[in-house]
PDB file of C-alpha atoms in Angstrom:
ATOM      1  CA  MET B   1     -21.809-107.856 -63.886  1.00 88.00           C
ATOM      2  CA  GLU B   2     -25.568-108.141 -64.317  1.00 92.00           C
ATOM      3  CA  ARG B   3     -27.332-110.571 -62.025  1.00 92.00           C
ATOM      4  CA  PRO B   4     -30.588-110.962 -60.072  1.00 93.00           C
ATOM      5  CA  ILE B   5     -30.598-109.100 -56.781  1.00 94.00           C
ATOM      6  CA  ILE B   6     -33.255-108.271 -54.241  1.00 94.00           C
ATOM      7  CA  GLU B   7     -35.223-105.046 -54.474  1.00 95.00           C
ATOM      8  CA  ILE B   8     -37.465-103.723 -51.692  1.00 95.00           C
ATOM      9  CA  ASP B   9     -40.576-101.604 -52.150  1.00 94.00           C
ATOM     10  CA  GLU B  10     -40.483 -99.268 -49.132  1.00 91.00           C
ATOM     11  CA  GLU B  11     -44.123 -98.303 -49.590  1.00 91.00           C
ATOM     12  CA  LEU B  12     -45.235-101.912 -49.126  1.00 92.00           C
ATOM     13  CA  CYS B  13     -42.694-102.960 -46.483  1.00 92.00           C
ATOM     14  CA  ASN B  14     -44.028-102.787 -42.919  1.00 88.00           C
ATOM     15  CA  GLY B  15     -40.874-104.025 -41.197  1.00 86.00           C
ATOM     16  CA  CYS B  16     -42.305-107.366 -40.064  1.00 86.00           C
ATOM     17  CA  GLY B  17     -38.889-109.046 -40.380  1.00 84.00           C
ATOM     18  CA  GLN B  18     -40.016-112.198 -42.217  1.00 85.00           C
ATOM     19  CA  CYS B  19     -37.356-111.628 -44.882  1.00 90.00           C
ATOM     20  CA  ILE B  20     -34.657-111.425 -42.196  1.00 85.00           C
ATOM     21  CA  LEU B  21     -35.624-114.900 -41.000  1.00 83.00           C
ATOM     22  CA  ASP B  22     -35.717-116.287 -44.538  1.00 85.00           C
ATOM     23  CA  CYS B  23     -32.322-114.925 -45.645  1.00 89.00           C
ATOM     24  CA  ALA B  24     -29.654-117.437 -44.599  1.00 85.00           C
ATOM     25  CA  GLU B  25     -26.872-115.128 -45.764  1.00 89.00           C
ATOM     26  CA  GLY B  26     -27.932-112.218 -43.552  1.00 89.00           C
ATOM     27  CA  ALA B  27     -28.102-109.817 -46.496  1.00 93.00           C
ATOM     28  CA  LEU B  28     -31.073-107.911 -45.065  1.00 92.00           C
ATOM     29  CA  ALA B  29     -31.671-105.804 -41.977  1.00 89.00           C
ATOM     30  CA  ILE B  30     -34.486-103.698 -40.532  1.00 86.00           C
ATOM     31  CA  VAL B  31     -33.439-100.052 -40.565  1.00 86.00           C
ATOM     32  CA  ASN B  32     -35.842 -97.358 -39.358  1.00 83.00           C
ATOM     33  CA  GLY B  33     -38.730 -99.800 -39.575  1.00 83.00           C
ATOM     34  CA  LYS B  34     -38.029-100.934 -43.159  1.00 89.00           C
ATOM     35  CA  ALA B  35     -36.146-103.863 -44.697  1.00 91.00           C
ATOM     36  CA  ARG B  36     -32.822-102.864 -46.262  1.00 93.00           C
ATOM     37  CA  LEU B  37     -30.253-104.697 -48.375  1.00 94.00           C
ATOM     38  CA  ILE B  38     -27.005-104.348 -46.432  1.00 93.00           C
ATOM     39  CA  SER B  39     -24.710-104.993 -49.395  1.00 94.00           C
ATOM     40  CA  ASP B  40     -25.000-106.410 -52.913  1.00 94.00           C
ATOM     41  CA  VAL B  41     -22.187-108.880 -52.211  1.00 94.00           C
ATOM     42  CA  TYR B  42     -24.231-110.491 -49.407  1.00 94.00           C
ATOM     43  CA  CYS B  43     -27.247-111.251 -51.657  1.00 95.00           C
ATOM     44  CA  ASP B  44     -27.086-114.545 -53.593  1.00 93.00           C
ATOM     45  CA  GLY B  45     -30.048-113.561 -55.789  1.00 92.00           C
ATOM     46  CA  LEU B  46     -31.873-116.871 -55.249  1.00 90.00           C
ATOM     47  CA  GLY B  47     -34.928-115.247 -53.668  1.00 89.00           C
ATOM     48  CA  ALA B  48     -35.364-117.235 -50.441  1.00 87.00           C
ATOM     49  CA  CYS B  49     -36.644-113.998 -48.885  1.00 90.00           C
ATOM     50  CA  LEU B  50     -39.483-113.538 -51.383  1.00 89.00           C
ATOM     51  CA  ASN B  51     -42.005-115.019 -48.933  1.00 85.00           C
ATOM     52  CA  CYS B  52     -42.974-111.475 -47.929  1.00 89.00           C
ATOM     53  CA  PRO B  53     -46.501-111.145 -46.488  1.00 87.00           C
ATOM     54  CA  GLN B  54     -46.778-107.660 -48.015  1.00 89.00           C
ATOM     55  CA  GLY B  55     -45.294-108.523 -51.415  1.00 91.00           C
ATOM     56  CA  ALA B  56     -42.633-105.871 -50.876  1.00 93.00           C
ATOM     57  CA  LEU B  57     -39.677-107.884 -52.201  1.00 94.00           C
ATOM     58  CA  ARG B  58     -38.800-108.915 -55.737  1.00 93.00           C
ATOM     59  CA  LEU B  59     -35.751-109.913 -57.743  1.00 92.00           C
ATOM     60  CA  ARG B  60     -34.456-107.464 -60.321  1.00 92.00           C
ATOM     61  CA  THR B  61     -31.599-108.051 -62.737  1.00 93.00           C
ATOM     62  CA  ARG B  62     -29.148-105.159 -62.593  1.00 93.00           C
ATOM     63  CA  GLU B  63     -25.463-104.330 -62.335  1.00 94.00           C
ATOM     64  CA  ALA B  64     -24.190-105.655 -59.020  1.00 93.00           C
ATOM     65  CA  ALA B  65     -20.994-106.953 -57.464  1.00 93.00           C
ATOM     66  CA  PRO B  66     -20.678-110.763 -57.461  1.00 93.00           C
ATOM     67  CA  PHE B  67     -22.094-112.662 -54.495  1.00 93.00           C
ATOM     68  CA  ASP B  68     -19.416-113.347 -51.881  1.00 93.00           C
ATOM     69  CA  GLU B  69     -20.654-116.125 -49.607  1.00 91.00           C
ATOM     70  CA  ALA B  70     -17.625-116.056 -47.307  1.00 91.00           C
ATOM     71  CA  ALA B  71     -17.948-112.300 -46.746  1.00 91.00           C
ATOM     72  CA  ALA B  72     -21.697-112.607 -46.171  1.00 89.00           C
ATOM     73  CA  MET B  73     -21.366-115.330 -43.554  1.00 89.00           C
ATOM     74  CA  GLN B  74     -18.489-113.560 -41.815  1.00 88.00           C
ATOM     75  CA  ALA B  75     -20.471-110.311 -41.585  1.00 86.00           C
ATOM     76  CA  LYS B  76     -23.531-112.198 -40.349  1.00 83.00           C
ATOM     77  CA  ALA B  77     -21.493-113.918 -37.629  1.00 83.00           C
ATOM     78  CA  GLN B  78     -20.022-110.605 -36.489  1.00 81.00           C
ATOM     79  CA  ARG B  79     -23.459-109.012 -36.234  1.00 74.00           C
ATOM     80  CA  GLU B  80     -24.802-111.931 -34.202  1.00 69.00           C
ATOM     81  CA  LEU B  81     -21.878-111.676 -31.770  1.00 70.00           C
ATOM     82  CA  ALA B  82     -22.105-107.900 -31.411  1.00 59.00           C
ATOM     83  CA  PRO B  83     -23.646-106.670 -28.120  1.00 55.00           C
ATOM     84  CA  LYS B  84     -27.265-105.651 -28.533  1.00 49.00           C
ATOM     85  CA  LYS B  85     -28.138-102.016 -27.968  1.00 47.00           C
ATOM     86  CA  THR B  86     -30.409-101.296 -25.049  1.00 44.00           C
ATOM     87  CA  LEU B  87     -33.157 -98.834 -25.829  1.00 39.00           C
ATOM     88  CA  GLU B  88     -33.501 -96.063 -23.261  1.00 44.00           C
ATOM     89  CA  PRO B  89     -37.081 -95.981 -21.964  1.00 45.00           C
ATOM     90  CA  LEU B  90     -38.849 -92.725 -22.752  1.00 45.00           C
ATOM     91  CA  LEU B  91     -40.438 -90.734 -19.980  1.00 47.00           C
ATOM     92  CA  PRO B  92     -42.949 -87.902 -20.478  1.00 51.00           C
ATOM     93  CA  ARG B  93     -41.389 -84.447 -20.114  1.00 49.00           C
ATOM     94  CA  LYS B  94     -43.463 -83.554 -17.028  1.00 51.00           C
ATOM     95  CA  VAL B  95     -42.387 -86.776 -15.340  1.00 50.00           C
ATOM     96  CA  VAL B  96     -38.730 -85.986 -16.070  1.00 49.00           C
ATOM     97  CA  GLU B  97     -39.177 -82.485 -14.658  1.00 51.00           C
ATOM     98  CA  ARG B  98     -40.939 -83.837 -11.567  1.00 51.00           C
ATOM     99  CA  ILE B  99     -38.361 -86.444 -10.662  1.00 50.00           C
ATOM    100  CA  GLY B 100     -35.584 -83.834 -10.875  1.00 51.00           C
ATOM    101  CA  GLN B 101     -32.787 -84.963  -8.581  1.00 52.00           C
ATOM    102  CA  ASN B 102     -34.783 -87.800  -7.032  1.00 59.00           C
ATOM    103  CA  ALA B 103     -32.659 -90.751  -8.177  1.00 63.00           C
ATOM    104  CA  GLU B 104     -34.758 -93.363  -6.386  1.00 68.00           C
ATOM    105  CA  LEU B 105     -37.978 -92.179  -8.019  1.00 60.00           C
ATOM    106  CA  GLU B 106     -36.310 -92.066 -11.422  1.00 61.00           C
ATOM    107  CA  LYS B 107     -35.024 -95.600 -10.959  1.00 64.00           C
ATOM    108  CA  LYS B 108     -38.500 -96.818  -9.977  1.00 63.00           C
ATOM    109  CA  LEU B 109     -40.193 -95.181 -12.957  1.00 58.00           C
ATOM    110  CA  ARG B 110     -37.676 -96.527 -15.438  1.00 61.00           C
ATOM    111  CA  ARG B 111     -38.002-100.017 -13.953  1.00 61.00           C
ATOM    112  CA  GLU B 112     -41.771 -99.880 -14.368  1.00 60.00           C
ATOM    113  CA  LEU B 113     -41.402 -98.985 -18.059  1.00 62.00           C
ATOM    114  CA  LYS B 114     -39.544-102.202 -18.859  1.00 65.00           C
ATOM    115  CA  SER B 115     -41.593-104.641 -20.906  1.00 66.00           C
ATOM    116  CA  HIS B 116     -42.755-107.871 -19.293  1.00 68.00           C
ATOM    117  CA  LEU B 117     -43.025-109.543 -22.691  1.00 74.00           C
ATOM    118  CA  ARG B 118     -40.365-112.011 -23.842  1.00 74.00           C
ATOM    119  CA  THR B 119     -41.637-112.240 -27.435  1.00 81.00           C
ATOM    120  CA  TRP B 120     -42.035-109.544 -30.069  1.00 79.00           C
ATOM    121  CA  PRO B 121     -43.854-108.485 -32.200  1.00 86.00           C
ATOM    122  CA  ILE B 122     -47.232-109.422 -30.767  1.00 90.00           C
ATOM    123  CA  GLN B 123     -49.446-108.214 -33.643  1.00 92.00           C
ATOM    124  CA  LEU B 124     -50.713-111.256 -35.542  1.00 94.00           C
ATOM    125  CA  GLU B 125     -50.150-109.644 -38.943  1.00 89.00           C
ATOM    126  CA  LEU B 126     -46.488-108.928 -38.092  1.00 88.00           C
ATOM    127  CA  MET B 127     -45.588-112.182 -36.328  1.00 88.00           C
ATOM    128  CA  PRO B 128     -43.048-114.370 -38.194  1.00 88.00           C
ATOM    129  CA  PRO B 129     -44.617-117.862 -38.550  1.00 89.00           C
ATOM    130  CA  ALA B 130     -41.240-119.576 -38.063  1.00 86.00           C
ATOM    131  CA  ALA B 131     -40.244-117.726 -34.881  1.00 86.00           C
ATOM    132  CA  ASP B 132     -38.628-120.219 -32.496  1.00 87.00           C
ATOM    133  CA  TYR B 133     -40.737-119.074 -29.537  1.00 89.00           C
ATOM    134  CA  LEU B 134     -43.911-120.193 -31.349  1.00 92.00           C
ATOM    135  CA  GLU B 135     -42.849-123.817 -31.777  1.00 92.00           C
ATOM    136  CA  GLY B 136     -45.050-126.081 -29.655  1.00 94.00           C
ATOM    137  CA  ALA B 137     -46.212-123.101 -27.582  1.00 93.00           C
ATOM    138  CA  ASP B 138     -49.522-122.313 -25.917  1.00 95.00           C
ATOM    139  CA  LEU B 139     -50.815-119.279 -27.805  1.00 96.00           C
ATOM    140  CA  LEU B 140     -53.037-116.515 -26.468  1.00 96.00           C
ATOM    141  CA  LEU B 141     -54.853-114.752 -29.303  1.00 97.00           C
ATOM    142  CA  ALA B 142     -56.318-111.682 -27.618  1.00 96.00           C
ATOM    143  CA  ALA B 143     -58.343-108.728 -28.805  1.00 95.00           C
ATOM    144  CA  GLN B 144     -56.322-105.523 -28.789  1.00 93.00           C
ATOM    145  CA  CYS B 145     -58.802-104.029 -26.324  1.00 92.00           C
ATOM    146  CA  ALA B 146     -58.364-106.873 -23.837  1.00 91.00           C
ATOM    147  CA  GLY B 147     -55.124-105.482 -22.430  1.00 87.00           C
ATOM    148  CA  PHE B 148     -56.922-102.283 -21.417  1.00 89.00           C
ATOM    149  CA  ALA B 149     -60.084-104.019 -20.192  1.00 91.00           C
ATOM    150  CA  LEU B 150     -58.276-106.529 -17.948  1.00 90.00           C
ATOM    151  CA  PRO B 151     -55.704-104.961 -15.581  1.00 85.00           C
ATOM    152  CA  GLY B 152     -54.299-108.359 -14.631  1.00 86.00           C
ATOM    153  CA  ILE B 153     -53.874-109.693 -18.150  1.00 88.00           C
ATOM    154  CA  SER B 154     -50.119-110.306 -17.739  1.00 86.00           C
ATOM    155  CA  GLN B 155     -50.467-112.469 -14.628  1.00 86.00           C
ATOM    156  CA  ASP B 156     -53.834-114.070 -15.400  1.00 90.00           C
ATOM    157  CA  TRP B 157     -53.629-114.716 -19.146  1.00 92.00           C
ATOM    158  CA  ILE B 158     -50.197-114.110 -20.682  1.00 91.00           C
ATOM    159  CA  ALA B 159     -48.189-116.089 -18.105  1.00 89.00           C
ATOM    160  CA  GLY B 160     -47.189-119.388 -19.707  1.00 90.00           C
ATOM    161  CA  ARG B 161     -48.500-118.374 -23.137  1.00 93.00           C
ATOM    162  CA  VAL B 162     -47.193-116.524 -26.187  1.00 94.00           C
ATOM    163  CA  PRO B 163     -49.406-113.429 -26.597  1.00 95.00           C
ATOM    164  CA  ILE B 164     -50.737-112.444 -30.026  1.00 96.00           C
ATOM    165  CA  ILE B 165     -53.130-109.540 -30.563  1.00 95.00           C
ATOM    166  CA  ALA B 166     -55.503-108.759 -33.410  1.00 95.00           C
ATOM    167  CA  CYS B 167     -58.581-106.680 -34.167  1.00 94.00           C
ATOM    168  CA  PRO B 168     -61.071-108.328 -36.543  1.00 92.00           C
ATOM    169  CA  LYS B 169     -62.979-105.037 -36.741  1.00 90.00           C
ATOM    170  CA  LEU B 170     -60.089-102.912 -38.050  1.00 91.00           C
ATOM    171  CA  GLU B 171     -57.785-105.426 -39.753  1.00 92.00           C
ATOM    172  CA  ASN B 172     -58.079-107.481 -42.934  1.00 93.00           C
ATOM    173  CA  ASN B 173     -59.556-110.753 -41.694  1.00 94.00           C
ATOM    174  CA  GLU B 174     -58.296-112.798 -44.635  1.00 94.00           C
ATOM    175  CA  LYS B 175     -54.728-111.709 -43.910  1.00 93.00           C
ATOM    176  CA  LEU B 176     -55.176-112.574 -40.231  1.00 95.00           C
ATOM    177  CA  ILE B 177     -56.513-116.020 -41.130  1.00 95.00           C
ATOM    178  CA  GLN B 178     -53.660-116.673 -43.565  1.00 95.00           C
ATOM    179  CA  ARG B 179     -50.998-115.546 -41.077  1.00 94.00           C
ATOM    180  CA  LEU B 180     -52.444-117.660 -38.254  1.00 96.00           C
ATOM    181  CA  ALA B 181     -52.719-120.656 -40.601  1.00 95.00           C
ATOM    182  CA  ASN B 182     -49.030-120.251 -41.492  1.00 95.00           C
ATOM    183  CA  ILE B 183     -48.126-120.064 -37.793  1.00 95.00           C
ATOM    184  CA  ILE B 184     -50.108-123.205 -36.984  1.00 96.00           C
ATOM    185  CA  LYS B 185     -48.730-125.139 -39.948  1.00 94.00           C
ATOM    186  CA  THR B 186     -45.122-124.077 -39.335  1.00 93.00           C
ATOM    187  CA  SER B 187     -44.880-124.033 -35.538  1.00 93.00           C
ATOM    188  CA  LYS B 188     -47.577-126.552 -34.542  1.00 94.00           C
ATOM    189  CA  PRO B 189     -48.602-124.833 -31.294  1.00 95.00           C
ATOM    190  CA  LYS B 190     -49.761-126.944 -28.358  1.00 96.00           C
ATOM    191  CA  SER B 191     -52.974-124.971 -27.876  1.00 96.00           C
ATOM    192  CA  ILE B 192     -54.730-121.706 -28.731  1.00 97.00           C
ATOM    193  CA  THR B 193     -56.748-119.622 -26.276  1.00 96.00           C
ATOM    194  CA  THR B 194     -58.786-116.723 -27.608  1.00 96.00           C
ATOM    195  CA  LEU B 195     -59.628-113.774 -25.391  1.00 95.00           C
ATOM    196  CA  ARG B 196     -62.186-111.572 -27.106  1.00 93.00           C
ATOM    197  CA  MET B 197     -64.440-108.673 -26.212  1.00 93.00           C
ATOM    198  CA  SER B 198     -68.197-109.222 -25.960  1.00 91.00           C
ATOM    199  CA  VAL B 199     -69.012-107.071 -29.009  1.00 89.00           C
ATOM    200  CA  PRO B 200     -70.041-108.982 -32.180  1.00 86.00           C
ATOM    201  CA  CYS B 201     -67.284-107.458 -34.333  1.00 88.00           C
ATOM    202  CA  CYS B 202     -64.590-109.076 -32.152  1.00 92.00           C
ATOM    203  CA  ASN B 203     -65.004-112.493 -33.759  1.00 91.00           C
ATOM    204  CA  LEU B 204     -61.624-114.071 -33.029  1.00 94.00           C
ATOM    205  CA  GLU B 205     -63.244-117.514 -33.040  1.00 94.00           C
ATOM    206  CA  ARG B 206     -63.798-117.229 -36.794  1.00 94.00           C
ATOM    207  CA  ILE B 207     -60.141-116.323 -37.305  1.00 95.00           C
ATOM    208  CA  VAL B 208     -59.001-119.443 -35.434  1.00 96.00           C
ATOM    209  CA  ARG B 209     -61.614-121.770 -36.912  1.00 95.00           C
ATOM    210  CA  GLU B 210     -60.863-120.813 -40.506  1.00 96.00           C
ATOM    211  CA  ALA B 211     -57.106-120.795 -39.951  1.00 96.00           C
ATOM    212  CA  ILE B 212     -57.231-124.358 -38.607  1.00 96.00           C
ATOM    213  CA  GLY B 213     -59.378-125.405 -41.548  1.00 95.00           C
ATOM    214  CA  LEU B 214     -57.042-123.728 -44.017  1.00 95.00           C
ATOM    215  CA  CYS B 215     -53.841-125.339 -42.768  1.00 94.00           C
ATOM    216  CA  GLY B 216     -55.380-128.721 -41.962  1.00 93.00           C
ATOM    217  CA  VAL B 217     -53.638-129.002 -38.579  1.00 93.00           C
ATOM    218  CA  ASP B 218     -55.871-129.813 -35.614  1.00 92.00           C
ATOM    219  CA  VAL B 219     -55.050-127.685 -32.548  1.00 95.00           C
ATOM    220  CA  PRO B 220     -56.967-127.703 -29.246  1.00 95.00           C
ATOM    221  CA  TRP B 221     -58.471-124.290 -28.624  1.00 93.00           C
ATOM    222  CA  GLN B 222     -60.863-122.547 -26.280  1.00 95.00           C
ATOM    223  CA  THR B 223     -62.372-119.094 -26.151  1.00 94.00           C
ATOM    224  CA  HIS B 224     -63.160-116.608 -23.358  1.00 94.00           C
ATOM    225  CA  VAL B 225     -65.248-113.436 -23.586  1.00 94.00           C
ATOM    226  CA  VAL B 226     -64.468-110.230 -21.680  1.00 92.00           C
ATOM    227  CA  GLN B 227     -67.771-108.873 -20.334  1.00 87.00           C
ATOM    228  CA  PRO B 228     -68.465-105.138 -19.946  1.00 81.00           C
ATOM    229  CA  GLY B 229     -67.804-103.702 -16.502  1.00 70.00           C
TER     230      GLY B 229
END
């Protein structure tokens, strides 16, 4: 039968995962960094996932199997119950050669490569506005360079906050403003702290100010500037 069904433009898709959150039937998945339709029978064709920041999704009428809601929900439930795969941390080749048979050293190195972050992604442009960890949270909007400039950023700045990074110099500022406005409007964070570099191009204050103005939600915020060493 012919019916509307989702179609994904791989060139535009950046794997942000917004469509995964929007699809109640679980018809989509991120595979190799791109959104994929798991099966035609899981897609109801109503387009709840069309809120794609990149405009990578659209509905196209074509031959497709009928939507099977029961099968879609059953498959979604099975995926949610399945044990999550643990990614093996990667070690540089010379490190692997050096540790050789030293099990204790290997264990220490692998432990140090484990992320301290509890939320992901942290790039503003990729962050899903409706992520549960954003709701009522204290946000830290930091310049991408700040993590390299401040060795203690995890303990001194990220602790107790949800970290978000952006670079006003290299990224589309209008997209950053729109994404932050959507986050504020949807999740209503408790506060926003900006951590920017001292260079003029790192104007995170403008991103926050215009985002708050765009969404019309008043959020307490403060800014801090990383000075050169």
